CSV table of C-alpha atoms and ligand atoms in Angstrom, one decimal:
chain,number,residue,atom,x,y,z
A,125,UNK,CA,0.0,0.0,0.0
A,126,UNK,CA,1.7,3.5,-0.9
A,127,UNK,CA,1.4,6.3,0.9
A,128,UNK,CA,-1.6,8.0,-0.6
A,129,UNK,CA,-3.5,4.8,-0.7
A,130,UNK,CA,-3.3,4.8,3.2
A,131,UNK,CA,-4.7,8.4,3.1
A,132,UNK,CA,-7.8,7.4,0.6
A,133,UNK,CA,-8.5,4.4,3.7
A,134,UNK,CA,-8.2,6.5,5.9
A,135,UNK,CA,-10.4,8.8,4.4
A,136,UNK,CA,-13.3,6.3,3.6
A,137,UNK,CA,-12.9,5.2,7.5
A,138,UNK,CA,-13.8,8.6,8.6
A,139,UNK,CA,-16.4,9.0,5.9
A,140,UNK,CA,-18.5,6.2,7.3
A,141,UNK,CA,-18.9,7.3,10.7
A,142,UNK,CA,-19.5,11.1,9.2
A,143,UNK,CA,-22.3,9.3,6.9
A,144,UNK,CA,-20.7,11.6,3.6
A,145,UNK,CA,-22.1,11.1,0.5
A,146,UNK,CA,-19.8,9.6,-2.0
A,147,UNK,CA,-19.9,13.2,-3.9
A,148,UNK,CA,-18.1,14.6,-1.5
A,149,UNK,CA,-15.3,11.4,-0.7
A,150,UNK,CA,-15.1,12.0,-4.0
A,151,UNK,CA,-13.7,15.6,-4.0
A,152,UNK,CA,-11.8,14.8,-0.8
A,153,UNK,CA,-10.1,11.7,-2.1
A,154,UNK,CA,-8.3,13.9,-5.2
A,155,UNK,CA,-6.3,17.4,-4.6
A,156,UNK,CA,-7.7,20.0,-6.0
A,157,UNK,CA,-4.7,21.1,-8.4
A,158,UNK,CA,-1.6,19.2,-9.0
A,159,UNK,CA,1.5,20.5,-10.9
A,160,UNK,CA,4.5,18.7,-11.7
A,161,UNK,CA,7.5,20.3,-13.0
A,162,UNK,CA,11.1,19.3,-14.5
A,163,UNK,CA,13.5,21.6,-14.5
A,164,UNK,CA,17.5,21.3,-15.4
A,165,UNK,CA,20.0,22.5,-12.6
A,166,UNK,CA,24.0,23.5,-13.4
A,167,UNK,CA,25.8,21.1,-11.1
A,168,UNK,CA,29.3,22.2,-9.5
A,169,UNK,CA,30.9,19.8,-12.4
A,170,UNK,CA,29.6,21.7,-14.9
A,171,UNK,CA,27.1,19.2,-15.7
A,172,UNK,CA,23.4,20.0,-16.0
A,173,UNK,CA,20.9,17.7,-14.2
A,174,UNK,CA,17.3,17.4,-14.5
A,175,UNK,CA,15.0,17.0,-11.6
A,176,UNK,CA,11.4,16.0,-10.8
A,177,UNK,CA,9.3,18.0,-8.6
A,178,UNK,CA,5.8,18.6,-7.4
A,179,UNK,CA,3.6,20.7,-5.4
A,180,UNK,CA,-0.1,19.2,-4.6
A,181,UNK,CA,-2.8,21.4,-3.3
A,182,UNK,CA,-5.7,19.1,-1.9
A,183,UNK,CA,-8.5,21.1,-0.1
A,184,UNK,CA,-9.1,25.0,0.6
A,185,UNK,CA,-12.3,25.3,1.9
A,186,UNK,CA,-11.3,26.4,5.2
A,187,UNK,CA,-8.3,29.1,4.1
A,188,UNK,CA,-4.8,28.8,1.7
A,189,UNK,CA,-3.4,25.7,0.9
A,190,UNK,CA,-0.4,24.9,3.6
A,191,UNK,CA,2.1,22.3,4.2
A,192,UNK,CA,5.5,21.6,3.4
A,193,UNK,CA,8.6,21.0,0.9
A,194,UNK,CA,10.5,17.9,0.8
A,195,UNK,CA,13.9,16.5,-0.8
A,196,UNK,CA,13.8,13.1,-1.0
A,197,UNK,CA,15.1,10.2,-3.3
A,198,UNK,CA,11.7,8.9,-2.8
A,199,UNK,CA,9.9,11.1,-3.5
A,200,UNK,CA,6.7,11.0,-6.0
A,201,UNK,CA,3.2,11.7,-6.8
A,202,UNK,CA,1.9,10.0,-4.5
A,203,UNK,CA,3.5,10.6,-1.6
A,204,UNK,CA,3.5,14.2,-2.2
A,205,UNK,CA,-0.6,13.4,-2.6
A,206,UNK,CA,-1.1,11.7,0.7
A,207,UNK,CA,1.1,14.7,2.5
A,208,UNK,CA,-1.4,17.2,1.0
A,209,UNK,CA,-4.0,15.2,2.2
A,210,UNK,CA,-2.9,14.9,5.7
A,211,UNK,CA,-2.3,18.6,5.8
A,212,UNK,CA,-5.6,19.0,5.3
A,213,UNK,CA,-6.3,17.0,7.9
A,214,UNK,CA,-3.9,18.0,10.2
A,215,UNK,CA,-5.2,22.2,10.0
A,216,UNK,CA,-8.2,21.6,10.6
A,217,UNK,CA,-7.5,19.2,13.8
A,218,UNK,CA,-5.8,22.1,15.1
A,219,UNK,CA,-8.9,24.6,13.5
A,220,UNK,CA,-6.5,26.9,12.0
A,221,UNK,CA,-7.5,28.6,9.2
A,222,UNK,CA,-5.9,26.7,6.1
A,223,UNK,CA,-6.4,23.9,3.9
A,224,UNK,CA,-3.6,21.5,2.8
A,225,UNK,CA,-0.7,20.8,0.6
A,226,UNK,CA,2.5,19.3,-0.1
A,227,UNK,CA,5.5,19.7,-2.0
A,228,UNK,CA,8.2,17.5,-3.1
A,229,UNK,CA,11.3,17.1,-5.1
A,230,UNK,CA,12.9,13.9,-6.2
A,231,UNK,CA,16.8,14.0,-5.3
A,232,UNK,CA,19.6,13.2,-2.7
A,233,UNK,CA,19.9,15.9,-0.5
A,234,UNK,CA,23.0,14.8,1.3
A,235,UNK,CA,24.8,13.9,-2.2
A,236,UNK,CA,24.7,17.6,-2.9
A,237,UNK,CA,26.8,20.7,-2.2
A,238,UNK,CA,25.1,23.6,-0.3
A,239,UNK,CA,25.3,26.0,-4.0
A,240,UNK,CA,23.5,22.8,-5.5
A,241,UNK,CA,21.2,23.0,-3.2
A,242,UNK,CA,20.4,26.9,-3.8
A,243,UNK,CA,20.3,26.2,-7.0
A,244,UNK,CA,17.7,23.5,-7.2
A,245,UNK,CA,15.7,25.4,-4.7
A,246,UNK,CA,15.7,29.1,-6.1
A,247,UNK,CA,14.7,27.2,-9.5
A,248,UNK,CA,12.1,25.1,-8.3
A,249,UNK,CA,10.4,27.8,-6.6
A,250,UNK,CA,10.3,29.8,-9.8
A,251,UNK,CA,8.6,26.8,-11.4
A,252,UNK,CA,6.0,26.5,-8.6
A,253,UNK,CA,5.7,30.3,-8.4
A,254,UNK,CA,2.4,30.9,-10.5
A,255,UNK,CA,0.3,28.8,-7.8
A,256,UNK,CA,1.9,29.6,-4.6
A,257,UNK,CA,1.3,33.1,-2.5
A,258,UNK,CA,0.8,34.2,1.1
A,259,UNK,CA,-3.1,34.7,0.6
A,260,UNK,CA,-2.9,30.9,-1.4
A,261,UNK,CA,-0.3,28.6,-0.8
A,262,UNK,CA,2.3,28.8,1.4
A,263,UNK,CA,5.2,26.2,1.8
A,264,UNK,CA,6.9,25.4,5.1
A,265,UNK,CA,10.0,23.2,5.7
A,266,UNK,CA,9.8,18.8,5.9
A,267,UNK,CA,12.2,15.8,5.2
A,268,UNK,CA,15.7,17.3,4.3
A,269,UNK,CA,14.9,20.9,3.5
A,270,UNK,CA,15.3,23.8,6.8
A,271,UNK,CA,15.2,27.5,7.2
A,272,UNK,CA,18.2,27.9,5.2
A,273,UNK,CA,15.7,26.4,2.1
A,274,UNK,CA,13.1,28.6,3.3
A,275,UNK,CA,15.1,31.6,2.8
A,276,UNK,CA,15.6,31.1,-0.5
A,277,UNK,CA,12.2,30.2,-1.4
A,278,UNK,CA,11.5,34.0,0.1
A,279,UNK,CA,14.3,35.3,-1.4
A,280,UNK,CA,13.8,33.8,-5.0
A,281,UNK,CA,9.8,34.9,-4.8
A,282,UNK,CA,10.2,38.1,-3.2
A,283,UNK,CA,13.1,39.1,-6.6
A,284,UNK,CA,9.9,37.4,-8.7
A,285,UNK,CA,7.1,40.1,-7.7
A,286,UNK,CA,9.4,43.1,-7.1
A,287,UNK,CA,9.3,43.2,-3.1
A,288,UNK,CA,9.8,41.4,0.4
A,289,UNK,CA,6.7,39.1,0.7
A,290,UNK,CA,7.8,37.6,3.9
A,291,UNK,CA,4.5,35.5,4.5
A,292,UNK,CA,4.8,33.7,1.5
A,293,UNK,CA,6.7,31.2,3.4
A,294,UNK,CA,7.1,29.8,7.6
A,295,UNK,CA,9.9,28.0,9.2
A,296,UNK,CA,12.4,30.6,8.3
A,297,UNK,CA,15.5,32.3,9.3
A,298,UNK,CA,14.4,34.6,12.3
A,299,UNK,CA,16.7,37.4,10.9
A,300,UNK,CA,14.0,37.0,7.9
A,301,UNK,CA,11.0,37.2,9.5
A,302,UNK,CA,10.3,33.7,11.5
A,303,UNK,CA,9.5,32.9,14.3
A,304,UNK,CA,10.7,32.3,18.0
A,305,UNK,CA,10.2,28.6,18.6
A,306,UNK,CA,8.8,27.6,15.0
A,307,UNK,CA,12.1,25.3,14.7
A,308,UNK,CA,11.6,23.1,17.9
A,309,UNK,CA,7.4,23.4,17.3
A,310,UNK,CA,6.8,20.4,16.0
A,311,UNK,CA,8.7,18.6,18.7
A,312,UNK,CA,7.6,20.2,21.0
A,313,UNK,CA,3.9,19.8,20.4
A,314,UNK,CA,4.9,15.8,19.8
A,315,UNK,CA,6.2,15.6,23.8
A,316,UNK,CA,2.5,17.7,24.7
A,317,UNK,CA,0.4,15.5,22.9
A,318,UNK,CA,2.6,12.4,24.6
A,319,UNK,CA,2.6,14.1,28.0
A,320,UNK,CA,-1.6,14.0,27.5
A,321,UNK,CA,-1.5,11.0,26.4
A,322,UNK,CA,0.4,9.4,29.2
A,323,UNK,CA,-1.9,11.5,31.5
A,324,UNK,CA,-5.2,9.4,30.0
A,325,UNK,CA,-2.9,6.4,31.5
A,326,UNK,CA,-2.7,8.3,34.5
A,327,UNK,CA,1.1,8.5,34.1
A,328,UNK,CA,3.4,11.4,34.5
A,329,UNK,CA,6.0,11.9,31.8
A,330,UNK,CA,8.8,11.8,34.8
A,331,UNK,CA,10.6,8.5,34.7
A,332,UNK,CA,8.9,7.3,31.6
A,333,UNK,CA,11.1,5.3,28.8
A,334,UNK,CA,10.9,6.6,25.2
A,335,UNK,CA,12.6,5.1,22.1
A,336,UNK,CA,12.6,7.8,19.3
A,337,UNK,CA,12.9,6.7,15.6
A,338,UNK,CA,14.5,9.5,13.2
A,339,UNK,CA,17.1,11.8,14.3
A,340,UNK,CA,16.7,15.1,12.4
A,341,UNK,CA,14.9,18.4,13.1
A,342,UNK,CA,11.6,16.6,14.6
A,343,UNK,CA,13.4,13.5,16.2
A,344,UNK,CA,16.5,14.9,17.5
A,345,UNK,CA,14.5,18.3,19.3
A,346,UNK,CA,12.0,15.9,20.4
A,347,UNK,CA,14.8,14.0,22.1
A,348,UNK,CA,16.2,16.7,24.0
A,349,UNK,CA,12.6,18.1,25.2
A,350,UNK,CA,11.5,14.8,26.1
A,351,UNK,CA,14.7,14.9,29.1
A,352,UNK,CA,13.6,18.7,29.5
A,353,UNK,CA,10.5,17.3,30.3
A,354,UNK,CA,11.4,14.7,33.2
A,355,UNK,CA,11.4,11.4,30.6
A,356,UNK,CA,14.5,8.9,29.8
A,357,UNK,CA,15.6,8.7,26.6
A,358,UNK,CA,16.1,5.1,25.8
A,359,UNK,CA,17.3,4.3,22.1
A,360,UNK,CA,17.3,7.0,19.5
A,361,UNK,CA,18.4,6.4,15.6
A,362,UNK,CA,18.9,7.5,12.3
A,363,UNK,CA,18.7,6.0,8.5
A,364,UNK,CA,22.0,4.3,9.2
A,365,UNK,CA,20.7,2.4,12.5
A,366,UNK,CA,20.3,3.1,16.3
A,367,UNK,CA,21.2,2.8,19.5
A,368,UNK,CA,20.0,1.4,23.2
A,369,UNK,CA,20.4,1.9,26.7
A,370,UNK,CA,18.1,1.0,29.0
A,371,UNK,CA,19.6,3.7,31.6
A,372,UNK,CA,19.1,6.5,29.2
A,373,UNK,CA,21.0,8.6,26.6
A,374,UNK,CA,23.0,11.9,27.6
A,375,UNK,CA,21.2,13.3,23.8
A,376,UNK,CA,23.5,16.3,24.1
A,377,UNK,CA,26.4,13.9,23.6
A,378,UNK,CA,24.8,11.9,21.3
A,379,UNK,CA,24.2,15.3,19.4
A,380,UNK,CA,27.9,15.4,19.3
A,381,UNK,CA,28.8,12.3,18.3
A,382,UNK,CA,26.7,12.7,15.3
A,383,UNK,CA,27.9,15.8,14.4
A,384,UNK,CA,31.5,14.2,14.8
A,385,UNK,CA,30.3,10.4,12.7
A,386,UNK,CA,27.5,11.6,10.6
A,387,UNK,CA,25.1,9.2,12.8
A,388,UNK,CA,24.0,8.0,16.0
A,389,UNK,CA,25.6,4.7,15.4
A,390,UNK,CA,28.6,3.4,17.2
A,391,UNK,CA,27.4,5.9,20.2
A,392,UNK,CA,30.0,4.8,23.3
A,393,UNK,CA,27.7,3.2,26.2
A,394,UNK,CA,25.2,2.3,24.0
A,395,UNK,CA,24.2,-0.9,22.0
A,396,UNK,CA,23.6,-0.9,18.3
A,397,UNK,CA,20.3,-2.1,16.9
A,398,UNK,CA,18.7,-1.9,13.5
A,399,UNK,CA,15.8,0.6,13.2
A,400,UNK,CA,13.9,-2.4,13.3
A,401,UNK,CA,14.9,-3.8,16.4
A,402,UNK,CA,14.7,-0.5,17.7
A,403,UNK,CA,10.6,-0.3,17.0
A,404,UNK,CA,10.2,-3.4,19.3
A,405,UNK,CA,12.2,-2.2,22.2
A,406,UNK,CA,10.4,-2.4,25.5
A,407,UNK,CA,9.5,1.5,26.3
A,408,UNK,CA,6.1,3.4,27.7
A,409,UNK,CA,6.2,5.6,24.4
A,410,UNK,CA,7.3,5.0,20.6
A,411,UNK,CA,8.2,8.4,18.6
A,412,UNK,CA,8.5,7.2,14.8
A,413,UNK,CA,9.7,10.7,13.3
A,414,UNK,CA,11.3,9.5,10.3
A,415,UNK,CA,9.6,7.8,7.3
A,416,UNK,CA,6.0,6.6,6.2
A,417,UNK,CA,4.9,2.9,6.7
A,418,UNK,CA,7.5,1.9,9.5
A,419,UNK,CA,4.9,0.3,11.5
A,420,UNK,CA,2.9,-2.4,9.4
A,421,UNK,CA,1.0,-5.8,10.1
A,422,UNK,CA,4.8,-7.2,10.0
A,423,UNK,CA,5.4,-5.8,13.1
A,424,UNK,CA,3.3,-4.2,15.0
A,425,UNK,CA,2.1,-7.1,16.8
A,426,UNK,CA,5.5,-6.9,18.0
A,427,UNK,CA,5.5,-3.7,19.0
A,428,UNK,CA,6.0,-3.0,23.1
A,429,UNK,CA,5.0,0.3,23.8
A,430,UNK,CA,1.8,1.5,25.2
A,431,UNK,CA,1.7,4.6,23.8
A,432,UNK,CA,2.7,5.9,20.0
A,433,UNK,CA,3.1,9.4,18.8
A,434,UNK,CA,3.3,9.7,15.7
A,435,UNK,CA,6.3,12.6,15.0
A,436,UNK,CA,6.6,11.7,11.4
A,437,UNK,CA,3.3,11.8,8.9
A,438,UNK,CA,2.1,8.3,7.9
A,439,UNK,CA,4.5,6.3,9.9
A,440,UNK,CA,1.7,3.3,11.1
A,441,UNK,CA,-0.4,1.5,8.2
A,442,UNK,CA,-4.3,0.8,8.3
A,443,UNK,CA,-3.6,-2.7,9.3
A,444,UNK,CA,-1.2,-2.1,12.4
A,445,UNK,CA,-3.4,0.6,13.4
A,446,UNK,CA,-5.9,-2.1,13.9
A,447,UNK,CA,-3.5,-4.5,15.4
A,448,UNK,CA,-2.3,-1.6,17.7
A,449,UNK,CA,-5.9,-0.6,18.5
A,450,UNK,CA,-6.8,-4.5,19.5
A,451,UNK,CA,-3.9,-4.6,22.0
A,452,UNK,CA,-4.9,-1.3,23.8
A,453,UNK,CA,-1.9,0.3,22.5
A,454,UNK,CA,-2.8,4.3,21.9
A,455,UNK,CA,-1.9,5.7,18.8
A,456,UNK,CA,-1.7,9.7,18.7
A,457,UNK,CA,-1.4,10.2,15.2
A,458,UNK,CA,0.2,12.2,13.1
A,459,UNK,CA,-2.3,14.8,12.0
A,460,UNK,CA,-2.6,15.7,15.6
A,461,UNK,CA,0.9,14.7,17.1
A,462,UNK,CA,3.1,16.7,14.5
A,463,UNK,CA,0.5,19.4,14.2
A,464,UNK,CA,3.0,21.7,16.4
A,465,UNK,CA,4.7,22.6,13.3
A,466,UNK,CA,2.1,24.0,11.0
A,467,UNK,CA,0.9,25.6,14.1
A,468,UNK,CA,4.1,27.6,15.0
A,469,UNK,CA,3.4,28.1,10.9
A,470,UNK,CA,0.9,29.6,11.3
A,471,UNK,CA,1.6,32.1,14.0
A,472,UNK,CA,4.6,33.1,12.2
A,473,UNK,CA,2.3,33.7,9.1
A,474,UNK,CA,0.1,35.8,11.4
A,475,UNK,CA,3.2,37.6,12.4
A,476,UNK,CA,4.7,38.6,9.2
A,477,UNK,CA,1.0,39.7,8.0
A,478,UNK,CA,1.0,41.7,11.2
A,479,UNK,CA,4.3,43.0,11.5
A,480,UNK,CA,4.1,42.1,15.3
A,481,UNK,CA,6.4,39.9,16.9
A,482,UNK,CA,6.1,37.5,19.9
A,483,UNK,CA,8.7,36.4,22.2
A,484,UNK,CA,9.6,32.7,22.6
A,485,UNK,CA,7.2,32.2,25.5
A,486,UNK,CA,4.4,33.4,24.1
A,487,UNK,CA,4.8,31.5,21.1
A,488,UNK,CA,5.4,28.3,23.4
A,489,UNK,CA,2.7,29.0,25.9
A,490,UNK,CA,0.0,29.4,22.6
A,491,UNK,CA,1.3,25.7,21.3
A,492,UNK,CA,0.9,23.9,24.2
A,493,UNK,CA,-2.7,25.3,24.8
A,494,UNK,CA,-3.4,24.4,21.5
A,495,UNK,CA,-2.0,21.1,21.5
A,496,UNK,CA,-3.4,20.2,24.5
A,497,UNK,CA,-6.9,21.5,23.4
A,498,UNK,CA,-6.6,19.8,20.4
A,499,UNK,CA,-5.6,16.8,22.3
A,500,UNK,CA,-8.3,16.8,24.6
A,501,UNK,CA,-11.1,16.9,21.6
A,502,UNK,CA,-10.1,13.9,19.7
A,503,UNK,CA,-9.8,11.9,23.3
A,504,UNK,CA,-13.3,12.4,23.8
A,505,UNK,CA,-14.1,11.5,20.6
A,506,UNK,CA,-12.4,8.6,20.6
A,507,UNK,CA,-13.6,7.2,23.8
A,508,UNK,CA,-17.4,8.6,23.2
A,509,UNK,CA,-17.5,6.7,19.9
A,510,UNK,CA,-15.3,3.6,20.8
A,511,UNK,CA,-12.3,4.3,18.2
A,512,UNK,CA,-8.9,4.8,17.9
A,513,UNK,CA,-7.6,8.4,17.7
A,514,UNK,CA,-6.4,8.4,14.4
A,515,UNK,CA,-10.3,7.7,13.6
A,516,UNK,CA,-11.2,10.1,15.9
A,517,UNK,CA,-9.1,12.8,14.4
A,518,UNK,CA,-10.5,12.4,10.9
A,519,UNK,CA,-13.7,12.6,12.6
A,520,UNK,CA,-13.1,15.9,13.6
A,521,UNK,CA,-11.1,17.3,10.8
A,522,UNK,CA,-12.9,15.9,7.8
A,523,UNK,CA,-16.0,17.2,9.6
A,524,UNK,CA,-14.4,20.6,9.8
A,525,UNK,CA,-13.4,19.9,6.4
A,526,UNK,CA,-17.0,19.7,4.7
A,527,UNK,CA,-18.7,21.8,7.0
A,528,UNK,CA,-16.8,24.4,5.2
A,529,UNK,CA,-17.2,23.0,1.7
A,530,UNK,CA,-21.0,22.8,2.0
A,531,UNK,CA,-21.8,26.2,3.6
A,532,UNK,CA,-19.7,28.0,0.6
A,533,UNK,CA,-21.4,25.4,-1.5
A,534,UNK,CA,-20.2,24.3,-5.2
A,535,UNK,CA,-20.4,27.4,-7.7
A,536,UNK,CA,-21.1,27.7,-9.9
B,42,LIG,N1,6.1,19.9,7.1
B,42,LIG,C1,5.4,20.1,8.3
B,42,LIG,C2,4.2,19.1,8.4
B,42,LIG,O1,4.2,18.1,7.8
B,42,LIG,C3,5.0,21.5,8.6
B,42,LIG,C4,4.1,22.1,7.6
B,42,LIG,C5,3.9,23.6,7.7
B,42,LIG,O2,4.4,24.2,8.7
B,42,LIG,O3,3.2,24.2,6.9
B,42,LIG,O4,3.3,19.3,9.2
């Protein structure tokens, strides 16, 4: 099952317990506007290459099209469709006013020089340029892009129309216009939706053993709040592999040692295990922030945490949500897990169309009300309708979602 075809399940799940008509799971299960591009880029040999990319724009009933960009090998349609989707999704669980998309480009990221990089992004911007725009679309970093990306995207649009349009993209440099705590928000709202969750198991997040899969922006912050926040940090890893102690990880030395090695692996004190061992460690909370599809009916009868936030978007198929749900374990997924990010989004957004600016703690003290709001809603959902949360998220957003559709209504 790829990506997208999770989303379109996922989609008809909620659409059953909503009672939609098929009309309108038929609007919801395609984007609204889809453009693919090719463009050629001067590498530092000399040579030209030419790469693949996409942006999707799924729903905007309930404000512009928002979600991410991503540089990925793996990238494709379809992954860039079921993103879109989930942004959708994951707005409206937090009832901000957006819809969703995604973008994506198909390349290697860590095989390319930083002025490869530039390149590839000043020129794909210029090719998605006629559909994005603060009032429309606005893109926001994802896998292997960061607020270095970001400023050029500004940079290259803002040359396009003639003048600074900070607000045409979030997650960027704060000497350009972002904002305090966008680059730890998604983490951060990940450890408050896992602190709630461990609540509704009347646990306390001190003491509490967390394995964390993925060890980039959302993995590695997530890490270093989740000791902030009283928990032990058990096993951590990256695409090379992980590592284990049962003790705990000091994560400002493994920060270190993978700035030193390039990865996690080979951490002293530690054990190695594969990132597939490291899913089935014995813990009280799972964090897979790294890829789609990591937990699937191959494992996840396997899996020993109670508790699984969902840091990355997609990481747990249909069929090991079910398996997950049947053993009591509590899923908090993605669309409202991760949703820290797009939220910090949007208050930076706000802030550039304002020209006001908040200080770190307000920025924080806004996200974790949020979150935990947010949080709180699909719970009682979930336990007033006798689903998992993932169901009882959709619930909620795809409600949101055509609520919005129907009182516009379909002109012409
Ligand atoms: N890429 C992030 C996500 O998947 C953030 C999107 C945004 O801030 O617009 O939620």
């Amino acid at each position: 099952m790829n990506a997208y075809e999770m989303a379109l399940v996922q989609l008809r799940t909620a659409a059953k317990y909503l009672n939609l008509e098929d009309s309108i799971v038929e609007i919801l299960s395609r984007p609204k506007r889809e453009l693919q591009v090719s463009f050629p880029v001067k590498m530092d040999n000399g040579k030209v290459k030419v790469f693949t990319g996409y942006r999707v724009q799924h729903n905007d009933a309930r404000g512009p099209f928002k979600g991410g960009i991503r540089y990925h090998p793996l990238v494709d349609i379809n992954e860039v469709r079921a993103l879109a989707m989930w942004m959708t999704w994951k707005t409206a669980v937090l009832n901000i006013p957006y819809g969703g998309a995604k973008g994506g480009v198909a390349c290697n990221p860590k095989e390319m020089s930083k002025s490869e990089l530039e390149r590839l992004t000043r020129k794909y911007t210029m090719m998605i340029s006629p559909i994005i725009g603060p009032y429309t679309d606005i893109p926001a970093p994802d896998v292997y892009t960061d607020p270095q990306t970001m400023a050029w995207i500004m940079d290259t649009y803002s040359q396009l129309v003639g003048y600074r349009v900070p607000a045409i993209v979030t997650g960027k440099p704060i000497s350009l216009g972002g904002s305090a705590g966008r680059s730890t928000a998604t983490s951060r709202g990940v450890i408050v939706a896992a602190k709630e969750a461990a609540k509704a198991f009347k646990r306390e997040m001190e003491g509490l053993g967390i394995v964390i899969q993925g060890f980039g922006n959302v993995g590695a912050n997530a890490a270093i709040l989740a000791r902030e926040f009283g928990a032990k940090v058990i096993a951590v890893s990256d695409s090379k592999g992980g590592i284990y102690n049962e003790k705990g990880l000091d994560v400002f030395e493994v920060l270190k040692h993978k700035e030193r090695t390039g990865s996690v692996v080979n951490f002293p004190s530690a054990k190695n295990v594969t990132n597939e061992e490291l899913l089935e460690l014995p813990c009280d909370i799972l964090v897979p922030a790294a890829l789609e599809g990591q937990i699937h009916k191959g494992n996840a009868k396997n899996i020993q945490a109670k508790i699984v936030v969902e840091g990355a978007n997609g990481p747990t198929t249909p069929e090991a949500d079910k398996i997950l749900f049947d053993r009591e374990i509590m899923v908090v997924p993605d669309i409202l897990a991760n949703g820290g990010g797009v939220l910090v989004s949007y208050f930076e957004w706000v802030q550039n169309l304002t020209n006001l600016y908040w200080t770190e703690n307000e920025v924080n003290d806004k996200l974790d009300n949020k979150m935990r709001d947010a949080f709180l809603q699909v719970y009682n959902i979930a336990r007033e309708k006798c689903v998992d949360m993932r169901t009882a998220a959709l619930i909620l957003s795809v409600g949101r979602v055509v609520e919005a559709m129907n009182i516009a209504g379909y002109f012409p």
